[in-house]
Amino acid sequence: MRRIKCTIAYDGTHFAGYQIQQQKRTVQGELERALSIIHKGQFVRVYASGRTDATVHAYGQVIHFDTPLMIPDERWPKALNALLPDDVIVKEASEVPSSFHARFSVKKKEYRYRVWIGEKNVFLRHYVYHHPYDVSVPAMNEALRYLIGTHDFTSFCSAKTEVDDKVRTIYEAEVVQEGEELIFRLVGNGFLYNMVRIIVGTVLEVGRGERCAEEIKTILEQKNRSVAGKTAPGHGLYLWHVSYDN
Amino acid sequence: MRRIKCTIAYDGTHFAGYQIQQQKRTVQGELERALSIIHKGQFVRVYASGRTDATVHAYGQVIHFDTPLMIPDERWPKALNALLPDDVIVKEASEVPSSFHARFSVKKKEYRYRVWIGEKNVFLRHYVYHHPYDVSVPAMNEALRYLIGTHDFTSFCSAKTEVDDKVRTIYEAEVVQEGEELIFRLVGNGFLYNMVRIIVGTVLEVGRGERCAEEIKTILEQKNRSVAGKTAPGHGLYLWHVSYDN
């Protein structure tokens, strides 16, 4: 068996999320369906770097699967894209050692979150969070700096999570304004359930002047989801890049 | 009765076009449905600057309607947007004299056409024409210059048209490259059925080196649709701006 790693992108708008669910349209479901056709009906399990929720997009999700087929690396994207719907695309594929695992070998993940502060725009409705308020970009960057480092992120994690260890390391956290768009960028060794969306929701409250930037510190210390801000909607979120060793 | 002019935008992806059709989802149908609710069930006819086809977008379509209601200008967008689906938006509204007509008072129209020459991008699939070929932007601009002026555009008009007079004046015609995107911009006193899409399809053939720029002159002279190039797909096209006197 050979192990194939693929970088994929998807528009999350019409998916019930990445992970397979009965009777629902999922990215994993589409990938496994396409692979089963290529494997003449044999089921092939796909493993991803992590799940994404309904409406959340991916620019650089990473998956792997095992196959007995001798298809050259550069042919995999063509073969899969011919069978995938037009809202998922395999950008590249390469054979990797069997020690590689899309989820367990992750070193860093980058998420981006797009916020639109201009007038409502029909073309962006599925791709940015429309938040037409005056916000202070410097105050938001000050707030984000409190998140950099290794912390217990219990306050920035959905209470629905099943994970026990809530300690994660954030390497980079910033927001830049490009015209009428704010782009949040977060790089870390891992992210808890809803973590980026709760961070963005809370930092936007700082941006609007409803909280001061230093509150982020107290919120982290309290380890209590209810002291942080609202969860920003899924459709502004992008799993941007996943890094591995090599 | 008061006449209200509105500038609207719509994402054409999920519409069978602007103009009302039985059993189909159209922009006009949605506008008239919303207006009928505001008018307590009374039908209100909407007039647009012109139709757009299925999948074609509008950034600045203009419509008008007549109403007995005394709603201030700035309230119309809010009232209509509350009743419209999320792929149509009323950007602004103003009362105009009854001599104004969204279609017959048009002075100039600007269309844009977006072409994506990079790798396939799932997020742009409904908003640009994916055309991943090497093209010469200077050659395309040379071709476009032959279209500027007053010409009989029979060769650049769908044979399905019902219009007799095929003479139109083009004031501006250019293409600019922004990163991996080509943006065609055409400004004229009016456009025939499929005219922008046939122009773009033909000029892309010049860009790819399959025709020389001067051929545009001969194509115009022949007044024959079959000598021009392919019709570019609808989803790259945007009705960008409509100008009136004042």
CSV table of C-alpha atoms in Angstrom, one decimal:
chain,number,residue,atom,x,y,z
A,1,MET,CA,0.0,0.0,0.0
A,2,ARG,CA,1.1,3.5,-0.7
A,3,ARG,CA,0.1,6.5,1.4
A,4,ILE,CA,-1.0,9.6,-0.6
A,5,LYS,CA,-1.1,13.1,1.0
A,6,CYS,CA,-3.3,15.7,-0.7
A,7,THR,CA,-3.8,19.4,-0.2
A,8,ILE,CA,-7.4,20.3,-0.9
A,9,ALA,CA,-9.6,23.4,-1.0
A,10,TYR,CA,-13.3,23.6,-0.5
A,11,ASP,CA,-16.1,26.2,-0.4
A,12,GLY,CA,-17.9,25.2,2.8
A,13,THR,CA,-21.2,27.0,1.8
A,14,HIS,CA,-23.1,23.9,0.8
A,15,PHE,CA,-21.5,21.4,3.1
A,16,ALA,CA,-22.7,20.2,6.5
A,17,GLY,CA,-19.0,20.3,7.5
A,18,TYR,CA,-15.9,18.3,6.7
A,19,GLN,CA,-16.6,15.1,8.6
A,20,ILE,CA,-18.9,12.4,7.3
A,21,GLN,CA,-22.5,12.3,8.6
A,22,GLN,CA,-25.4,10.1,7.6
A,23,GLN,CA,-27.7,11.7,5.0
A,24,LYS,CA,-25.7,14.9,4.9
A,25,ARG,CA,-23.4,16.4,2.2
A,26,THR,CA,-19.9,16.5,3.6
A,27,VAL,CA,-16.4,17.0,2.2
A,28,GLN,CA,-15.2,13.6,3.5
A,29,GLY,CA,-18.2,11.9,2.0
A,30,GLU,CA,-17.5,13.4,-1.4
A,31,LEU,CA,-13.8,12.5,-1.2
A,32,GLU,CA,-14.5,8.9,-0.2
A,33,ARG,CA,-17.2,8.6,-2.9
A,34,ALA,CA,-14.7,9.7,-5.5
A,35,LEU,CA,-11.9,7.4,-4.2
A,36,SER,CA,-14.3,4.4,-4.1
A,37,ILE,CA,-15.0,5.0,-7.9
A,38,ILE,CA,-11.3,5.1,-8.6
A,39,HIS,CA,-10.9,1.9,-6.6
A,40,LYS,CA,-13.7,0.1,-8.5
A,41,GLY,CA,-16.1,0.1,-5.6
A,42,GLN,CA,-13.6,-0.6,-2.8
A,43,PHE,CA,-14.0,1.7,0.2
A,44,VAL,CA,-11.0,4.0,1.0
A,45,ARG,CA,-10.9,5.9,4.3
A,46,VAL,CA,-9.7,9.5,4.2
A,47,TYR,CA,-8.0,11.1,7.2
A,48,ALA,CA,-7.9,14.9,7.5
A,49,SER,CA,-5.7,17.3,9.6
A,50,GLY,CA,-8.9,18.1,11.5
A,51,ARG,CA,-12.6,18.8,10.9
A,52,THR,CA,-14.2,22.0,9.9
A,53,ASP,CA,-17.8,23.0,10.7
A,54,ALA,CA,-20.7,23.6,8.3
A,55,THR,CA,-20.1,26.7,6.1
A,56,VAL,CA,-16.4,26.9,7.1
A,57,HIS,CA,-14.0,27.0,4.1
A,58,ALA,CA,-10.6,25.5,3.5
A,59,TYR,CA,-7.9,27.0,1.3
A,60,GLY,CA,-5.3,24.4,2.3
A,61,GLN,CA,-6.8,21.4,4.2
A,62,VAL,CA,-4.6,18.3,4.2
A,63,ILE,CA,-5.8,14.7,3.9
A,64,HIS,CA,-4.2,11.3,3.4
A,65,PHE,CA,-5.4,7.9,2.3
A,66,ASP,CA,-3.8,4.5,1.5
A,67,THR,CA,-4.1,2.9,-1.9
A,68,PRO,CA,-2.8,-0.2,-3.7
A,69,LEU,CA,-2.9,1.8,-7.1
A,70,MET,CA,0.2,2.8,-8.9
A,71,ILE,CA,-1.0,6.2,-10.0
A,72,PRO,CA,1.8,8.8,-10.4
A,73,ASP,CA,1.6,11.8,-7.9
A,74,GLU,CA,0.6,14.4,-10.5
A,75,ARG,CA,-2.2,12.3,-11.8
A,76,TRP,CA,-4.1,12.0,-8.5
A,77,PRO,CA,-5.5,15.6,-8.6
A,78,LYS,CA,-6.8,15.1,-12.2
A,79,ALA,CA,-8.3,11.7,-11.4
A,80,LEU,CA,-10.0,13.0,-8.3
A,81,ASN,CA,-11.1,16.4,-9.6
A,82,ALA,CA,-12.8,14.7,-12.5
A,83,LEU,CA,-15.1,12.9,-10.0
A,84,LEU,CA,-15.5,15.6,-7.3
A,85,PRO,CA,-18.2,18.2,-7.3
A,86,ASP,CA,-17.1,21.8,-8.2
A,87,ASP,CA,-16.9,23.1,-4.6
A,88,VAL,CA,-14.0,20.7,-3.6
A,89,ILE,CA,-10.7,20.6,-5.4
A,90,VAL,CA,-7.5,18.6,-5.0
A,91,LYS,CA,-4.7,21.1,-5.5
A,92,GLU,CA,-1.7,18.7,-5.2
A,93,ALA,CA,-0.9,15.2,-4.2
A,94,SER,CA,2.3,13.4,-3.3
A,95,GLU,CA,3.3,10.0,-1.9
A,96,VAL,CA,4.5,10.1,1.7
A,97,PRO,CA,6.0,7.5,4.1
A,98,SER,CA,3.5,5.4,6.0
A,99,SER,CA,4.6,7.2,9.2
A,100,PHE,CA,2.9,10.3,7.9
A,101,HIS,CA,-0.6,11.0,9.3
A,102,ALA,CA,-2.6,14.0,8.2
A,103,ARG,CA,-3.9,14.6,11.8
A,104,PHE,CA,-1.2,13.3,14.1
A,105,SER,CA,1.8,14.7,12.2
A,106,VAL,CA,0.5,18.3,12.2
A,107,LYS,CA,3.1,20.8,13.4
A,108,LYS,CA,1.2,24.1,12.8
A,109,LYS,CA,-2.1,25.3,11.5
A,110,GLU,CA,-3.0,28.6,10.1
A,111,TYR,CA,-6.5,29.9,10.1
A,112,ARG,CA,-7.8,33.1,8.6
A,113,TYR,CA,-11.0,34.9,9.3
A,114,ARG,CA,-12.4,37.5,6.9
A,115,VAL,CA,-14.6,40.3,8.2
A,116,TRP,CA,-16.3,42.9,5.9
A,117,ILE,CA,-16.8,46.3,7.4
A,118,GLY,CA,-18.2,48.0,4.3
A,119,GLU,CA,-21.7,48.0,2.9
A,120,LYS,CA,-23.4,44.7,2.4
A,121,ASN,CA,-22.0,42.9,-0.7
A,122,VAL,CA,-24.0,40.2,-2.3
A,123,PHE,CA,-21.0,38.6,-3.9
A,124,LEU,CA,-19.2,38.1,-0.5
A,125,ARG,CA,-22.2,36.9,1.6
A,126,HIS,CA,-20.9,33.4,1.9
A,127,TYR,CA,-17.2,34.3,2.2
A,128,VAL,CA,-16.9,37.1,4.8
A,129,TYR,CA,-18.6,38.0,8.1
A,130,HIS,CA,-20.5,41.2,7.5
A,131,HIS,CA,-19.8,43.5,10.5
A,132,PRO,CA,-20.5,47.1,9.5
A,133,TYR,CA,-19.2,48.8,12.6
A,134,ASP,CA,-16.3,51.2,13.4
A,135,VAL,CA,-13.5,49.1,14.8
A,136,SER,CA,-10.0,50.0,16.1
A,137,VAL,CA,-7.4,47.8,14.4
A,138,PRO,CA,-4.6,48.7,16.8
A,139,ALA,CA,-6.8,47.8,19.8
A,140,MET,CA,-7.6,44.5,18.2
A,141,ASN,CA,-3.9,43.8,17.6
A,142,GLU,CA,-3.2,44.6,21.2
A,143,ALA,CA,-5.9,42.1,22.3
A,144,LEU,CA,-4.5,39.4,19.9
A,145,ARG,CA,-1.0,39.8,21.4
A,146,TYR,CA,-2.3,38.5,24.8
A,147,LEU,CA,-3.1,35.2,23.0
A,148,ILE,CA,0.4,34.6,21.7
A,149,GLY,CA,2.2,31.9,23.7
A,150,THR,CA,1.2,28.8,25.5
A,151,HIS,CA,-2.1,29.1,27.4
A,152,ASP,CA,-5.1,27.1,28.6
A,153,PHE,CA,-7.7,28.2,26.1
A,154,THR,CA,-10.8,26.8,28.0
A,155,SER,CA,-12.4,30.3,27.8
A,156,PHE,CA,-12.1,30.3,24.0
A,157,CYS,CA,-13.4,26.8,23.5
A,158,SER,CA,-17.0,25.6,22.9
A,159,ALA,CA,-18.3,23.9,26.1
A,160,LYS,CA,-19.4,21.1,23.7
A,161,THR,CA,-15.8,19.9,23.2
A,162,GLU,CA,-14.7,16.4,24.2
A,163,VAL,CA,-11.1,17.3,24.5
A,164,ASP,CA,-9.6,17.4,28.0
A,165,ASP,CA,-6.3,19.2,27.4
A,166,LYS,CA,-7.1,22.8,26.6
A,167,VAL,CA,-3.5,24.0,26.5
A,168,ARG,CA,-2.4,25.2,23.0
A,169,THR,CA,0.4,27.4,21.7
A,170,ILE,CA,-0.3,30.3,19.5
A,171,TYR,CA,2.7,31.5,17.4
A,172,GLU,CA,1.1,34.4,15.5
A,173,ALA,CA,-2.1,36.4,15.9
A,174,GLU,CA,-2.8,39.5,14.0
A,175,VAL,CA,-5.4,41.4,12.1
A,176,VAL,CA,-4.7,43.5,9.0
A,177,GLN,CA,-7.1,45.8,7.2
A,178,GLU,CA,-7.2,45.7,3.4
A,179,GLY,CA,-9.7,48.3,2.1
A,180,GLU,CA,-13.1,47.4,3.7
A,181,GLU,CA,-11.9,44.0,4.8
A,182,LEU,CA,-10.3,42.8,8.0
A,183,ILE,CA,-8.2,39.7,7.8
A,184,PHE,CA,-7.4,37.9,11.0
A,185,ARG,CA,-4.5,35.4,10.9
A,186,LEU,CA,-3.9,32.9,13.6
A,187,VAL,CA,-1.1,30.3,13.6
A,188,GLY,CA,-0.8,27.7,16.3
A,189,ASN,CA,0.1,24.1,17.1
A,190,GLY,CA,-3.5,23.3,17.3
A,191,PHE,CA,-6.9,24.8,17.8
A,192,LEU,CA,-9.9,23.8,20.0
A,193,TYR,CA,-13.5,23.5,18.9
A,194,ASN,CA,-14.7,27.0,17.8
A,195,MET,CA,-11.5,28.5,19.2
A,196,VAL,CA,-10.8,30.9,16.2
A,197,ARG,CA,-14.4,31.9,16.0
A,198,ILE,CA,-14.6,32.7,19.7
A,199,ILE,CA,-11.3,34.6,19.5
A,200,VAL,CA,-12.5,36.7,16.6
A,201,GLY,CA,-15.9,37.4,18.2
A,202,THR,CA,-14.3,38.5,21.4
A,203,VAL,CA,-11.6,40.6,19.7
A,204,LEU,CA,-14.2,42.4,17.6
A,205,GLU,CA,-15.8,43.4,20.9
A,206,VAL,CA,-12.5,45.0,21.8
A,207,GLY,CA,-12.4,46.6,18.3
A,208,ARG,CA,-15.8,48.2,18.9
A,209,GLY,CA,-14.7,49.5,22.3
A,210,GLU,CA,-17.0,47.3,24.3
A,211,ARG,CA,-14.1,45.6,26.1
A,212,CYS,CA,-10.5,46.8,26.6
A,213,ALA,CA,-7.6,44.8,25.2
A,214,GLU,CA,-6.2,43.7,28.6
A,215,GLU,CA,-9.5,41.9,29.3
A,216,ILE,CA,-8.2,39.1,27.1
A,217,LYS,CA,-5.7,38.3,29.8
A,218,THR,CA,-8.4,38.0,32.5
A,219,ILE,CA,-10.6,35.9,30.2
A,220,LEU,CA,-7.7,33.4,29.7
A,221,GLU,CA,-7.2,33.2,33.4
A,222,GLN,CA,-10.8,32.5,34.2
A,223,LYS,CA,-11.0,29.3,32.1
A,224,ASN,CA,-14.7,29.8,31.6
A,225,ARG,CA,-16.3,30.0,28.1
A,226,SER,CA,-19.0,32.3,29.4
A,227,VAL,CA,-16.7,35.2,30.1
A,228,ALA,CA,-15.4,35.4,26.5
A,229,GLY,CA,-17.4,37.0,23.6
A,230,LYS,CA,-19.8,35.7,21.0
A,231,THR,CA,-18.8,33.0,18.5
A,232,ALA,CA,-18.3,34.6,15.1
A,233,PRO,CA,-20.2,32.9,12.3
A,234,GLY,CA,-18.6,30.0,10.4
A,235,HIS,CA,-18.7,31.4,6.9
A,236,GLY,CA,-15.9,34.0,7.5
A,237,LEU,CA,-13.5,31.2,8.6
A,238,TYR,CA,-10.8,29.5,6.4
A,239,LEU,CA,-8.5,26.7,7.3
A,240,TRP,CA,-5.6,28.3,5.4
A,241,HIS,CA,-2.5,26.1,5.7
A,242,VAL,CA,-1.3,23.0,7.6
A,243,SER,CA,2.4,22.5,8.2
A,244,TYR,CA,4.2,19.2,8.8
A,245,ASP,CA,7.9,18.4,9.5
A,246,ASN,CA,10.3,17.8,6.6
B,1,MET,CA,-48.0,58.3,-7.9
B,2,ARG,CA,-44.3,58.8,-7.2
B,3,ARG,CA,-41.6,57.2,-9.4
B,4,ILE,CA,-38.7,55.5,-7.5
B,5,LYS,CA,-35.3,54.7,-9.1
B,6,CYS,CA,-33.2,52.1,-7.4
B,7,THR,CA,-29.7,50.8,-7.9
B,8,ILE,CA,-29.5,47.1,-7.2
B,9,ALA,CA,-26.8,44.4,-7.1
B,10,TYR,CA,-27.4,40.7,-7.5
B,11,ASP,CA,-25.4,37.5,-7.6
B,12,GLY,CA,-26.8,35.9,-10.8
B,13,THR,CA,-25.7,32.3,-9.8
B,14,HIS,CA,-29.1,31.1,-8.7
B,15,PHE,CA,-31.3,33.1,-11.0
B,16,ALA,CA,-32.7,32.1,-14.4
B,17,GLY,CA,-31.9,35.7,-15.4
B,18,TYR,CA,-33.3,39.1,-14.6
B,19,GLN,CA,-36.5,39.0,-16.5
B,20,ILE,CA,-39.6,37.3,-15.1
B,21,GLN,CA,-40.4,33.8,-16.4
B,22,GLN,CA,-43.1,31.4,-15.3
B,23,GLN,CA,-42.0,28.9,-12.6
B,24,LYS,CA,-38.4,30.2,-12.6
B,25,ARG,CA,-36.5,32.2,-10.0
B,26,THR,CA,-35.8,35.6,-11.5
B,27,VAL,CA,-34.6,38.9,-10.1
B,28,GLN,CA,-37.6,40.8,-11.4
B,29,GLY,CA,-39.9,38.2,-9.8
B,30,GLU,CA,-38.2,38.7,-6.4
B,31,LEU,CA,-38.4,42.5,-6.7
B,32,GLU,CA,-42.1,42.4,-7.7
B,33,ARG,CA,-42.9,39.9,-4.9
B,34,ALA,CA,-41.2,42.2,-2.3
B,35,LEU,CA,-43.0,45.3,-3.6
B,36,SER,CA,-46.3,43.5,-3.6
B,37,ILE,CA,-45.9,42.8,0.1
B,38,ILE,CA,-45.0,46.4,0.8
B,39,HIS,CA,-48.1,47.4,-1.2
B,40,LYS,CA,-50.4,45.1,0.8
B,41,GLY,CA,-50.9,42.6,-2.1
B,42,GLN,CA,-51.2,45.2,-4.9
B,43,PHE,CA,-49.0,44.3,-7.9
B,44,VAL,CA,-46.2,46.7,-8.8
B,45,ARG,CA,-44.4,46.5,-12.1
B,46,VAL,CA,-40.6,46.9,-12.1
B,47,TYR,CA,-38.7,48.3,-15.1
B,48,ALA,CA,-35.0,47.6,-15.5
B,49,SER,CA,-32.3,49.2,-17.6
B,50,GLY,CA,-32.2,45.9,-19.5
B,51,ARG,CA,-32.2,42.2,-18.9
B,52,THR,CA,-29.3,40.0,-17.9
B,53,ASP,CA,-29.1,36.3,-18.6
B,54,ALA,CA,-29.0,33.4,-16.3
B,55,THR,CA,-25.8,33.4,-14.1
B,56,VAL,CA,-24.9,37.0,-15.1
B,57,HIS,CA,-24.3,39.3,-12.2
B,58,ALA,CA,-25.1,42.9,-11.6
B,59,TYR,CA,-23.1,45.3,-9.4
B,60,GLY,CA,-25.1,48.4,-10.5
B,61,GLN,CA,-28.4,47.5,-12.3
B,62,VAL,CA,-31.0,50.2,-12.3
B,63,ILE,CA,-34.7,49.7,-11.9
B,64,HIS,CA,-37.8,52.0,-11.4
B,65,PHE,CA,-41.3,51.5,-10.2
B,66,ASP,CA,-44.3,53.7,-9.4
B,67,THR,CA,-45.9,53.8,-6.0
B,68,PRO,CA,-48.6,55.7,-4.1
B,69,LEU,CA,-46.7,55.2,-0.8
B,70,MET,CA,-45.0,58.2,1.0
B,71,ILE,CA,-41.9,56.3,2.0
B,72,PRO,CA,-38.8,58.6,2.3
B,73,ASP,CA,-36.0,57.7,-0.2
B,74,GLU,CA,-33.6,56.3,2.4
B,75,ARG,CA,-36.2,53.9,3.8
B,76,TRP,CA,-36.8,52.1,0.5
B,77,PRO,CA,-33.6,50.1,0.6
B,78,LYS,CA,-34.2,48.9,4.2
B,79,ALA,CA,-37.9,48.0,3.5
B,80,LEU,CA,-37.1,46.1,0.3
B,81,ASN,CA,-33.9,44.4,1.6
B,82,ALA,CA,-35.9,43.1,4.6
B,83,LEU,CA,-38.1,41.2,2.1
B,84,LEU,CA,-35.6,40.3,-0.6
B,85,PRO,CA,-33.5,37.1,-0.6
B,86,ASP,CA,-29.8,37.4,0.3
B,87,ASP,CA,-28.6,37.3,-3.4
B,88,VAL,CA,-30.3,40.6,-4.4
B,89,ILE,CA,-29.7,43.9,-2.6
B,90,VAL,CA,-31.1,47.4,-3.1
B,91,LYS,CA,-28.1,49.7,-2.7
B,92,GLU,CA,-29.9,53.1,-3.0
B,93,ALA,CA,-33.2,54.6,-3.9
B,94,SER,CA,-34.4,58.1,-4.9
B,95,GLU,CA,-37.5,59.7,-6.2
B,96,VAL,CA,-37.2,60.7,-9.8
B,97,PRO,CA,-39.5,62.7,-12.2
B,98,SER,CA,-42.1,60.7,-14.0
B,99,SER,CA,-40.2,61.4,-17.3
B,100,PHE,CA,-37.4,59.1,-16.0
B,101,HIS,CA,-37.4,55.5,-17.4
B,102,ALA,CA,-34.9,52.9,-16.3
B,103,ARG,CA,-34.6,51.6,-19.8
B,104,PHE,CA,-35.4,54.4,-22.2
B,105,SER,CA,-33.5,57.1,-20.3
B,106,VAL,CA,-30.2,55.2,-20.3
B,107,LYS,CA,-27.2,57.2,-21.6
B,108,LYS,CA,-24.3,54.7,-21.0
B,109,LYS,CA,-23.8,51.3,-19.7
B,110,GLU,CA,-20.7,49.8,-18.3
B,111,TYR,CA,-20.1,46.0,-18.3
B,112,ARG,CA,-17.2,44.2,-16.8
B,113,TYR,CA,-16.1,40.7,-17.5
B,114,ARG,CA,-13.8,38.8,-15.1
B,115,VAL,CA,-11.4,36.1,-16.4
B,116,TRP,CA,-9.2,34.0,-14.1
B,117,ILE,CA,-6.0,32.8,-15.7
B,118,GLY,CA,-4.6,31.1,-12.6
B,119,GLU,CA,-5.2,27.7,-11.1
B,120,LYS,CA,-8.8,26.7,-10.6
B,121,ASN,CA,-10.2,28.4,-7.5
B,122,VAL,CA,-13.3,27.0,-5.8
B,123,PHE,CA,-14.2,30.3,-4.3
B,124,LEU,CA,-14.4,32.1,-7.6
B,125,ARG,CA,-16.1,29.4,-9.6
B,126,HIS,CA,-19.4,31.4,-10.0
B,127,TYR,CA,-17.7,34.8,-10.3
B,128,VAL,CA,-15.0,34.5,-13.0
B,129,TYR,CA,-14.5,32.6,-16.2
B,130,HIS,CA,-11.7,30.2,-15.7
B,131,HIS,CA,-9.4,30.4,-18.7
B,132,PRO,CA,-6.0,29.0,-17.7
B,133,TYR,CA,-4.1,29.9,-20.9
B,134,ASP,CA,-1.2,32.2,-21.7
B,135,VAL,CA,-2.7,35.4,-23.2
B,136,SER,CA,-1.2,38.6,-24.5
B,137,VAL,CA,-2.8,41.6,-22.8
B,138,PRO,CA,-1.4,44.2,-25.3
B,139,ALA,CA,-2.8,42.1,-28.3
B,140,MET,CA,-6.2,42.0,-26.6
B,141,ASN,CA,-6.1,45.8,-26.0
B,142,GLU,CA,-5.2,46.3,-29.6
B,143,ALA,CA,-8.2,44.1,-30.6
B,144,LEU,CA,-10.5,46.0,-28.3
B,145,ARG,CA,-9.5,49.4,-29.8
B,146,TYR,CA,-11.1,48.3,-33.2
B,147,LEU,CA,-14.4,48.2,-31.4
B,148,ILE,CA,-14.4,51.7,-30.1
B,149,GLY,CA,-16.7,54.1,-32.0
B,150,THR,CA,-20.0,53.6,-33.8
B,151,HIS,CA,-20.3,50.3,-35.7
B,152,ASP,CA,-22.8,47.8,-36.8
B,153,PHE,CA,-22.3,45.0,-34.3
B,154,THR,CA,-24.2,42.2,-36.1
B,155,SER,CA,-21.2,40.0,-35.9
B,156,PHE,CA,-21.1,40.4,-32.1
B,157,CYS,CA,-24.7,39.7,-31.5
B,158,SER,CA,-26.6,36.5,-30.9
B,159,ALA,CA,-28.6,35.4,-34.0
B,160,LYS,CA,-31.5,35.0,-31.5
B,161,THR,CA,-31.9,38.7,-31.1
B,162,GLU,CA,-35.2,40.4,-32.0
B,163,VAL,CA,-33.6,43.9,-32.4
B,164,ASP,CA,-33.3,45.3,-36.0
B,165,ASP,CA,-30.9,48.1,-35.5
B,166,LYS,CA,-27.5,46.7,-34.6
B,167,VAL,CA,-25.6,50.0,-34.6
B,168,ARG,CA,-24.1,50.8,-31.2
B,169,THR,CA,-21.4,53.2,-30.0
B,170,ILE,CA,-18.6,51.9,-27.8
B,171,TYR,CA,-16.9,54.7,-25.8
B,172,GLU,CA,-14.3,52.6,-23.9
B,173,ALA,CA,-13.0,49.1,-24.3
B,174,GLU,CA,-10.0,47.8,-22.4
B,175,VAL,CA,-8.6,44.9,-20.5
B,176,VAL,CA,-6.4,45.2,-17.4
B,177,GLN,CA,-4.6,42.4,-15.6
B,178,GLU,CA,-4.6,42.3,-11.8
B,179,GLY,CA,-2.6,39.4,-10.5
B,180,GLU,CA,-4.1,36.3,-12.1
B,181,GLU,CA,-7.3,38.1,-13.1
B,182,LEU,CA,-8.1,39.9,-16.4
B,183,ILE,CA,-10.8,42.5,-16.1
B,184,PHE,CA,-12.5,43.6,-19.3
B,185,ARG,CA,-14.3,46.9,-19.2
B,186,LEU,CA,-16.7,48.0,-21.9
B,187,VAL,CA,-18.7,51.3,-21.9
B,188,GLY,CA,-21.2,52.0,-24.6
B,189,ASN,CA,-24.6,53.6,-25.3
B,190,GLY,CA,-26.1,50.1,-25.5
B,191,PHE,CA,-25.3,46.5,-26.0
B,192,LEU,CA,-26.9,43.8,-28.1
B,193,TYR,CA,-27.9,40.3,-27.0
B,194,ASN,CA,-24.7,38.5,-25.8
B,195,MET,CA,-22.6,41.3,-27.3
B,196,VAL,CA,-20.1,41.6,-24.4
B,197,ARG,CA,-19.8,37.8,-24.1
B,198,ILE,CA,-19.1,37.4,-27.8
B,199,ILE,CA,-16.6,40.3,-27.7
B,200,VAL,CA,-14.7,38.7,-24.8
B,201,GLY,CA,-14.8,35.2,-26.3
B,202,THR,CA,-13.3,36.6,-29.6
B,203,VAL,CA,-10.8,38.9,-28.0
B,204,LEU,CA,-9.5,36.0,-25.8
B,205,GLU,CA,-8.8,34.1,-29.1
B,206,VAL,CA,-6.7,37.1,-30.1
B,207,GLY,CA,-5.0,36.9,-26.7
B,208,ARG,CA,-4.2,33.2,-27.2
B,209,GLY,CA,-2.7,34.0,-30.6
B,210,GLU,CA,-5.4,32.2,-32.6
B,211,ARG,CA,-6.4,35.4,-34.4
B,212,CYS,CA,-4.6,38.6,-35.0
B,213,ALA,CA,-6.0,41.9,-33.6
B,214,GLU,CA,-6.8,43.4,-37.0
B,215,GLU,CA,-9.3,40.6,-37.6
B,216,ILE,CA,-11.7,42.4,-35.4
B,217,LYS,CA,-12.1,45.0,-38.2
B,218,THR,CA,-13.0,42.4,-40.8
B,219,ILE,CA,-15.3,40.6,-38.4
B,220,LEU,CA,-17.2,43.9,-37.9
B,221,GLU,CA,-17.4,44.5,-41.7
B,222,GLN,CA,-18.8,41.0,-42.4
B,223,LYS,CA,-21.9,41.5,-40.2
B,224,ASN,CA,-22.1,37.8,-39.6
B,225,ARG,CA,-22.2,36.2,-36.2
B,226,SER,CA,-20.5,33.1,-37.4
B,227,VAL,CA,-17.2,34.8,-38.2
B,228,ALA,CA,-16.7,36.0,-34.6
B,229,GLY,CA,-15.5,33.8,-31.8
B,230,LYS,CA,-17.2,31.8,-29.0
B,231,THR,CA,-19.6,33.3,-26.6
B,232,ALA,CA,-17.8,33.5,-23.2
B,233,PRO,CA,-19.9,32.0,-20.3
B,234,GLY,CA,-22.4,34.2,-18.4
B,235,HIS,CA,-20.9,33.8,-14.9
B,236,GLY,CA,-17.9,36.1,-15.7
B,237,LEU,CA,-20.2,39.0,-16.7
B,238,TYR,CA,-21.2,41.9,-14.5
B,239,LEU,CA,-23.6,44.8,-15.4
B,240,TRP,CA,-21.4,47.3,-13.6
B,241,HIS,CA,-22.9,50.7,-14.0
B,242,VAL,CA,-25.8,52.5,-15.8
B,243,SER,CA,-25.6,56.2,-16.4
B,244,TYR,CA,-28.4,58.7,-17.0
B,245,ASP,CA,-28.5,62.4,-17.7
B,246,ASN,CA,-28.5,65.0,-14.9
